[in-house]
Short mmCIF file of C-alpha atoms in Angstrom, two decimals:
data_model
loop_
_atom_site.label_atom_id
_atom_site.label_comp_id
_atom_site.label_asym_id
_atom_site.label_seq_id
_atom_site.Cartn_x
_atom_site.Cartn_y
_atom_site.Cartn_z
CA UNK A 1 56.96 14.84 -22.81
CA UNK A 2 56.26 12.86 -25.97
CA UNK A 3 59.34 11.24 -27.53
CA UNK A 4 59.45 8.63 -30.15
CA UNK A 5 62.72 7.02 -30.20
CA UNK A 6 65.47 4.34 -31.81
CA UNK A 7 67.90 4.37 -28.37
CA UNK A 8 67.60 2.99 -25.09
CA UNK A 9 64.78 4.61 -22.76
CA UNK A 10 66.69 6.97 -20.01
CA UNK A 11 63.38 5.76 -17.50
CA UNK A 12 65.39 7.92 -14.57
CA UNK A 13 64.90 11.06 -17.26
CA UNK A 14 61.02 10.46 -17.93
CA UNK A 15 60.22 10.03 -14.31
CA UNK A 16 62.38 13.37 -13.52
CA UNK A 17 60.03 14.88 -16.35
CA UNK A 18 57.03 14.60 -14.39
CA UNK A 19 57.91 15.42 -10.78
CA UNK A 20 56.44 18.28 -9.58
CA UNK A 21 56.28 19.65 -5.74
CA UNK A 22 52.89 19.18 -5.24
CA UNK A 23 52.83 15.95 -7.00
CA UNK A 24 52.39 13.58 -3.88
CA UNK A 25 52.50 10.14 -6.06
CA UNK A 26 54.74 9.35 -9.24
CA UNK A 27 53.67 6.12 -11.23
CA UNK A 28 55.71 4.47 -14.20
CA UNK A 29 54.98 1.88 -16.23
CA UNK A 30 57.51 -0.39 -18.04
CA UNK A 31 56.61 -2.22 -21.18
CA UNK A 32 59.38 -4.86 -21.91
CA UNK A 33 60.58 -7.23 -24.39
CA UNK A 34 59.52 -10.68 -23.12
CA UNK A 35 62.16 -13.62 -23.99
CA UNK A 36 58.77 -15.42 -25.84
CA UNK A 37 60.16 -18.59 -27.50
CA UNK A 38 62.79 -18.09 -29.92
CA UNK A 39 62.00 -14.44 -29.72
CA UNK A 40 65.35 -12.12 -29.15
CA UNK A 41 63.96 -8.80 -30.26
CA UNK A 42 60.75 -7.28 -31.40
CA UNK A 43 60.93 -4.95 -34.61
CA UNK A 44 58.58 -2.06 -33.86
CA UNK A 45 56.92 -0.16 -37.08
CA UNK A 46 54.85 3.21 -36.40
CA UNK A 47 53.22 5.51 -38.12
CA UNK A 48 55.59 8.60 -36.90
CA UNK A 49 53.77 11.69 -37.42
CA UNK A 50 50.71 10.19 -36.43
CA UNK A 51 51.63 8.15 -33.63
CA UNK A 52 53.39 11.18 -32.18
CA UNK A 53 49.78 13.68 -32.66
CA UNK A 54 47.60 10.51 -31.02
CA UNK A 55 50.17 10.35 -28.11
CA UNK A 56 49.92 14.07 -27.51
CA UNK A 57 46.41 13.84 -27.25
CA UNK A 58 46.19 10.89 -25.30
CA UNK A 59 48.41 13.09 -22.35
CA UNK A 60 45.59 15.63 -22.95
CA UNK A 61 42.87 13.02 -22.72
CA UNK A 62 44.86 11.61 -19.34
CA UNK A 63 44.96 15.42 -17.85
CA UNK A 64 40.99 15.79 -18.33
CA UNK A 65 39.84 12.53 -17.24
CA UNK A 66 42.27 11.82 -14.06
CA UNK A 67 43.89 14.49 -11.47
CA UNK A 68 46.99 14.19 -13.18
CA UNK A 69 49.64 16.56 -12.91
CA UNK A 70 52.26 15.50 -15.68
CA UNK A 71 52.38 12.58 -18.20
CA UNK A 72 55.41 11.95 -20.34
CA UNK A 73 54.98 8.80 -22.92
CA UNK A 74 58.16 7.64 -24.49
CA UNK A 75 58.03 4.55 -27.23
CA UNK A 76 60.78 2.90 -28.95
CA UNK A 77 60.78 1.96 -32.67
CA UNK A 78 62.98 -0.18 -35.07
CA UNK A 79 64.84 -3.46 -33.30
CA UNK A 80 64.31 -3.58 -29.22
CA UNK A 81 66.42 -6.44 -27.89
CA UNK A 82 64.71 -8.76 -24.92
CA UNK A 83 65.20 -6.89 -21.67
CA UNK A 84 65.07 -3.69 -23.08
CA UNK A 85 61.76 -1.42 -22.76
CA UNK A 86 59.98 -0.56 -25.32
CA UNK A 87 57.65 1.91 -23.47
CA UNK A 88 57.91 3.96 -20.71
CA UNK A 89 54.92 5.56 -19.31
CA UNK A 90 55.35 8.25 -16.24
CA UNK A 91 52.33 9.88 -14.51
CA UNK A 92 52.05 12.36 -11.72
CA UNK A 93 49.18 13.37 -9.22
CA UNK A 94 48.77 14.78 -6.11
CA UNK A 95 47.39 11.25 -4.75
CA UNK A 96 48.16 7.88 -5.96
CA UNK A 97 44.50 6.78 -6.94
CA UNK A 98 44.77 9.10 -9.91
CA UNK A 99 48.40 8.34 -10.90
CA UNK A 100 47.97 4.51 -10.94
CA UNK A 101 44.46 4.63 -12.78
CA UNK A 102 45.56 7.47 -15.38
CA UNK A 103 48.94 5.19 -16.42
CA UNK A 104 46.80 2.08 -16.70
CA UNK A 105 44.17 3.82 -18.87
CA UNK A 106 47.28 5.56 -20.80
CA UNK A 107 48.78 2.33 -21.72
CA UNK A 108 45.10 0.69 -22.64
CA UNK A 109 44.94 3.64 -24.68
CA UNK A 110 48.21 3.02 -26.35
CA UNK A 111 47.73 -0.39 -27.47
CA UNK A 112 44.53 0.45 -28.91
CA UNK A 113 44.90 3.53 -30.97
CA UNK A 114 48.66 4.30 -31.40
CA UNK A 115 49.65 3.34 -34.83
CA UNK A 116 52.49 1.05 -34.01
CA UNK A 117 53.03 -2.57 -35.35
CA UNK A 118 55.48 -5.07 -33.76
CA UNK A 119 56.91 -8.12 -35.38
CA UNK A 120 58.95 -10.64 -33.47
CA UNK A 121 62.36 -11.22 -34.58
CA UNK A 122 64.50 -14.49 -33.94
CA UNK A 123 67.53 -12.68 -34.80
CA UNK A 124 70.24 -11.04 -32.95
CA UNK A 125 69.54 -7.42 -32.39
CA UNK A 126 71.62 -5.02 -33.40
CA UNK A 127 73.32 -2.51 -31.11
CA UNK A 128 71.14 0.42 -31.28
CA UNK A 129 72.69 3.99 -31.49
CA UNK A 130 73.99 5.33 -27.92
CA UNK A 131 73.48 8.38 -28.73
CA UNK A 132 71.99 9.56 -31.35
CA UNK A 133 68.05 9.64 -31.04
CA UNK A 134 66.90 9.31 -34.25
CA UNK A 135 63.69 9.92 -35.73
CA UNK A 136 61.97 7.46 -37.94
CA UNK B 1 31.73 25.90 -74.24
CA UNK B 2 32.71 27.20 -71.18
CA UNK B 3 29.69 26.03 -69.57
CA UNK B 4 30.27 22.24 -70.61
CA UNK B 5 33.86 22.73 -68.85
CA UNK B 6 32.19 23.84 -65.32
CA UNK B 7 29.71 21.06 -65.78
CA UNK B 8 32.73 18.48 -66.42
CA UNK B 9 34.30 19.75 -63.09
CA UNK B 10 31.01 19.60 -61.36
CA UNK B 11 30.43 15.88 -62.38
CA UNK B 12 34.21 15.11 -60.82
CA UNK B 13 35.98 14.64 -64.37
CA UNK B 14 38.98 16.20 -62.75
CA UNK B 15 41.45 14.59 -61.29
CA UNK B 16 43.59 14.93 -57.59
CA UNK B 17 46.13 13.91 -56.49
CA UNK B 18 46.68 12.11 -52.72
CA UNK B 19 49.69 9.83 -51.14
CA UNK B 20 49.25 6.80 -49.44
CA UNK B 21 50.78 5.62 -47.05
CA UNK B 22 50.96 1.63 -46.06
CA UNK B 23 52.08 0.06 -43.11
CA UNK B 24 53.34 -3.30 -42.01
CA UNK B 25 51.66 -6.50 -43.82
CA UNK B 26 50.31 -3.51 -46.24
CA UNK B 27 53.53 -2.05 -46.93
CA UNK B 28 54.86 -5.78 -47.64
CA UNK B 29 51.79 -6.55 -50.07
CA UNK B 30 52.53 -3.27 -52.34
CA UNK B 31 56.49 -3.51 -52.00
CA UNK B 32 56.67 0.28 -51.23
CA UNK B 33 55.55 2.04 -47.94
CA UNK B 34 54.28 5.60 -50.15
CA UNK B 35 52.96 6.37 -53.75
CA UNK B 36 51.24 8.80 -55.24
CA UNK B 37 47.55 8.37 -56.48
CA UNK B 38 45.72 10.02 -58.78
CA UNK B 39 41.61 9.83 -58.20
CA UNK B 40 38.58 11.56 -59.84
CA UNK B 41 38.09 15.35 -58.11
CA UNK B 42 35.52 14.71 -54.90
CA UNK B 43 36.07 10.52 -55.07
CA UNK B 44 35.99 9.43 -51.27
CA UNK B 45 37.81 7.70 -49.45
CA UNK B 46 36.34 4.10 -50.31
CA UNK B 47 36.74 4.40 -54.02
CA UNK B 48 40.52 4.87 -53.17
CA UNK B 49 40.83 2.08 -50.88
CA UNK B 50 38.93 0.05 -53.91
CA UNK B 51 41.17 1.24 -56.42
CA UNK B 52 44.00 0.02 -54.22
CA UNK B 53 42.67 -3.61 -53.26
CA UNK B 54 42.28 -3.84 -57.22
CA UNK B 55 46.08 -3.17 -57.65
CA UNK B 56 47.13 -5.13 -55.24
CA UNK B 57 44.25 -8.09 -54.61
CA UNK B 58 46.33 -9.59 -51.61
CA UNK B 59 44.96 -6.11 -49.56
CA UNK B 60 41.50 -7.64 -50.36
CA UNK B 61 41.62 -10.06 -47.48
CA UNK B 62 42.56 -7.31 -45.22
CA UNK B 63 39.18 -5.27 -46.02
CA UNK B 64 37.33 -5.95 -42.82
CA UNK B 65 40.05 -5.11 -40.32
CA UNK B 66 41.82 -2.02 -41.86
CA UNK B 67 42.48 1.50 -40.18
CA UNK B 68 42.40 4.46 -42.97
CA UNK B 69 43.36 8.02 -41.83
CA UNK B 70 43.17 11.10 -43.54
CA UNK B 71 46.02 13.59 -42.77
CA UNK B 72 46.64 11.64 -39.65
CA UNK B 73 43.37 11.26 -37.88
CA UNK B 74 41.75 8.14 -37.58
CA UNK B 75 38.79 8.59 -41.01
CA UNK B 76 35.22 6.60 -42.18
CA UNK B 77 35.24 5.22 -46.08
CA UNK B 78 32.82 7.44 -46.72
CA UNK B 79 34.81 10.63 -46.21
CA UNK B 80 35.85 12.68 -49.09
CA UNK B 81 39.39 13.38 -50.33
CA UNK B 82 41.13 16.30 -51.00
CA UNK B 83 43.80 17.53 -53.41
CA UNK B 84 47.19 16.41 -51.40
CA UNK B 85 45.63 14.43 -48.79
CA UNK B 86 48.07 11.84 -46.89
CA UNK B 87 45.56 8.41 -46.68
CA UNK B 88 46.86 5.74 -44.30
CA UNK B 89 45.81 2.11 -44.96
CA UNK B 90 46.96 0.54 -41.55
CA UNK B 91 46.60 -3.03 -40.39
CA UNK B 92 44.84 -3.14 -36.45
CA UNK B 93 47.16 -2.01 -34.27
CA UNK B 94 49.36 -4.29 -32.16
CA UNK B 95 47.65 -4.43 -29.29
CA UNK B 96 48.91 -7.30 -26.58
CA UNK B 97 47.41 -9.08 -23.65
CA UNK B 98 46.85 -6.77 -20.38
#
């Protein structure tokens, strides 16, 4: 699963997306909002359409290069308050080896080819939409 | 007469059409974050990115570190545009400390 979204991460949700019975070892990774000096949110800008193709082939790239089973990638843009994630990474493999090296390499891979800009924000963050998961 | 058209076309007197798309710092420095712009049939992609820098000079200090892609893959200057092309100018991506 792929998702590019303006509400809250359900992390429970991704790391149901990639269990699988002969999946032996499920890894996520959280990417958070750090409480940086005077920082209360980050604004995250991204390149939609683009951001969404690179992270579908960047699950394809994880499949060929580790024993995964299932990768799901889900990224927040617009305002994410401190606290809040702003990526969720879930992996799964029949071993752990392969699930905890194919997440690391996943979110290498995001940092360095996604098109997606943060700014940091001293102001207070808006209450993001509950429901609604808009696209940008 | 004819003949001096197809030679005109030939030698890229025609003109095309592409959007661009800006991002970030970029989309601050032009005030808008798409516009339409028109180039000489065949021009690649460095002429366009020249054209733009010459428009707006602040995105001349940027030269060295931006991303361009062509219809959202990741493309060299030296690439050559096409009629309704989408051509990304993007600052380096965010990145963070491991």
């Amino acid at each position: 699963m792929i998702a590019v979204q303006r509400s809250r991460i359900d992390v429970a949700r991704v790391v149901d997306g990639v269990r699988r019975d002969d999946a032996g070892a499920v890894v996520v990774f959280l990417g958070s909002v750090r409480a940086d000096a005077g920082v209360r949110a980050l604004d995250y800008e991204m390149y939609v359409p683009m951001a969404e193709k690179a992270l579908a082939a960047l699950v394809e790239g994880a499949k060929s290069k580790f024993e995964v089973l299932e990768m799901s990638i889900v990224h927040r843009v617009g305002r994410v308050p401190v606290g809040e994630d702003s990526v969720v990474i879930a992996c799964s493999a029949a071993h752990r080896g392969a699930a905890f090296a194919a997440c690391s390499w996943a979110m290498d891979e995001v940092k360095r080819i996604v098109p997606i800009w943060k700014t940091e924000s001293s102001a207070m963050p808006r209450r993001a939409p509950s429901r609604r998961n808009r696209r940008a | 007469m004819r003949q001096r058209l197809i030679r005109a076309a030939a030698i890229g007197t025609e003109a095309m059409q592409v959007r661009v798309r800006l991002f970030a710092t970029y989309r601050e420095i032009a005030g808008e974050g798409a516009l339409p712009w028109t180039l000489p049939d065949g021009a690649r992609l460095r002429q366009l990115v020249a054209a733009l820098v010459g428009t707006y000079p602040r995105l001349a200090a940027h030269a060295d570190t931006m991303l361009l892609a062509v219809n959202l893959n990741y493309a060299s200057p030296d690439v050559v545009l096409h009629d309704g092309d989408e051509v990304a100018l993007m600052p380096p991506v965010s990145g963070g400390r491991m």
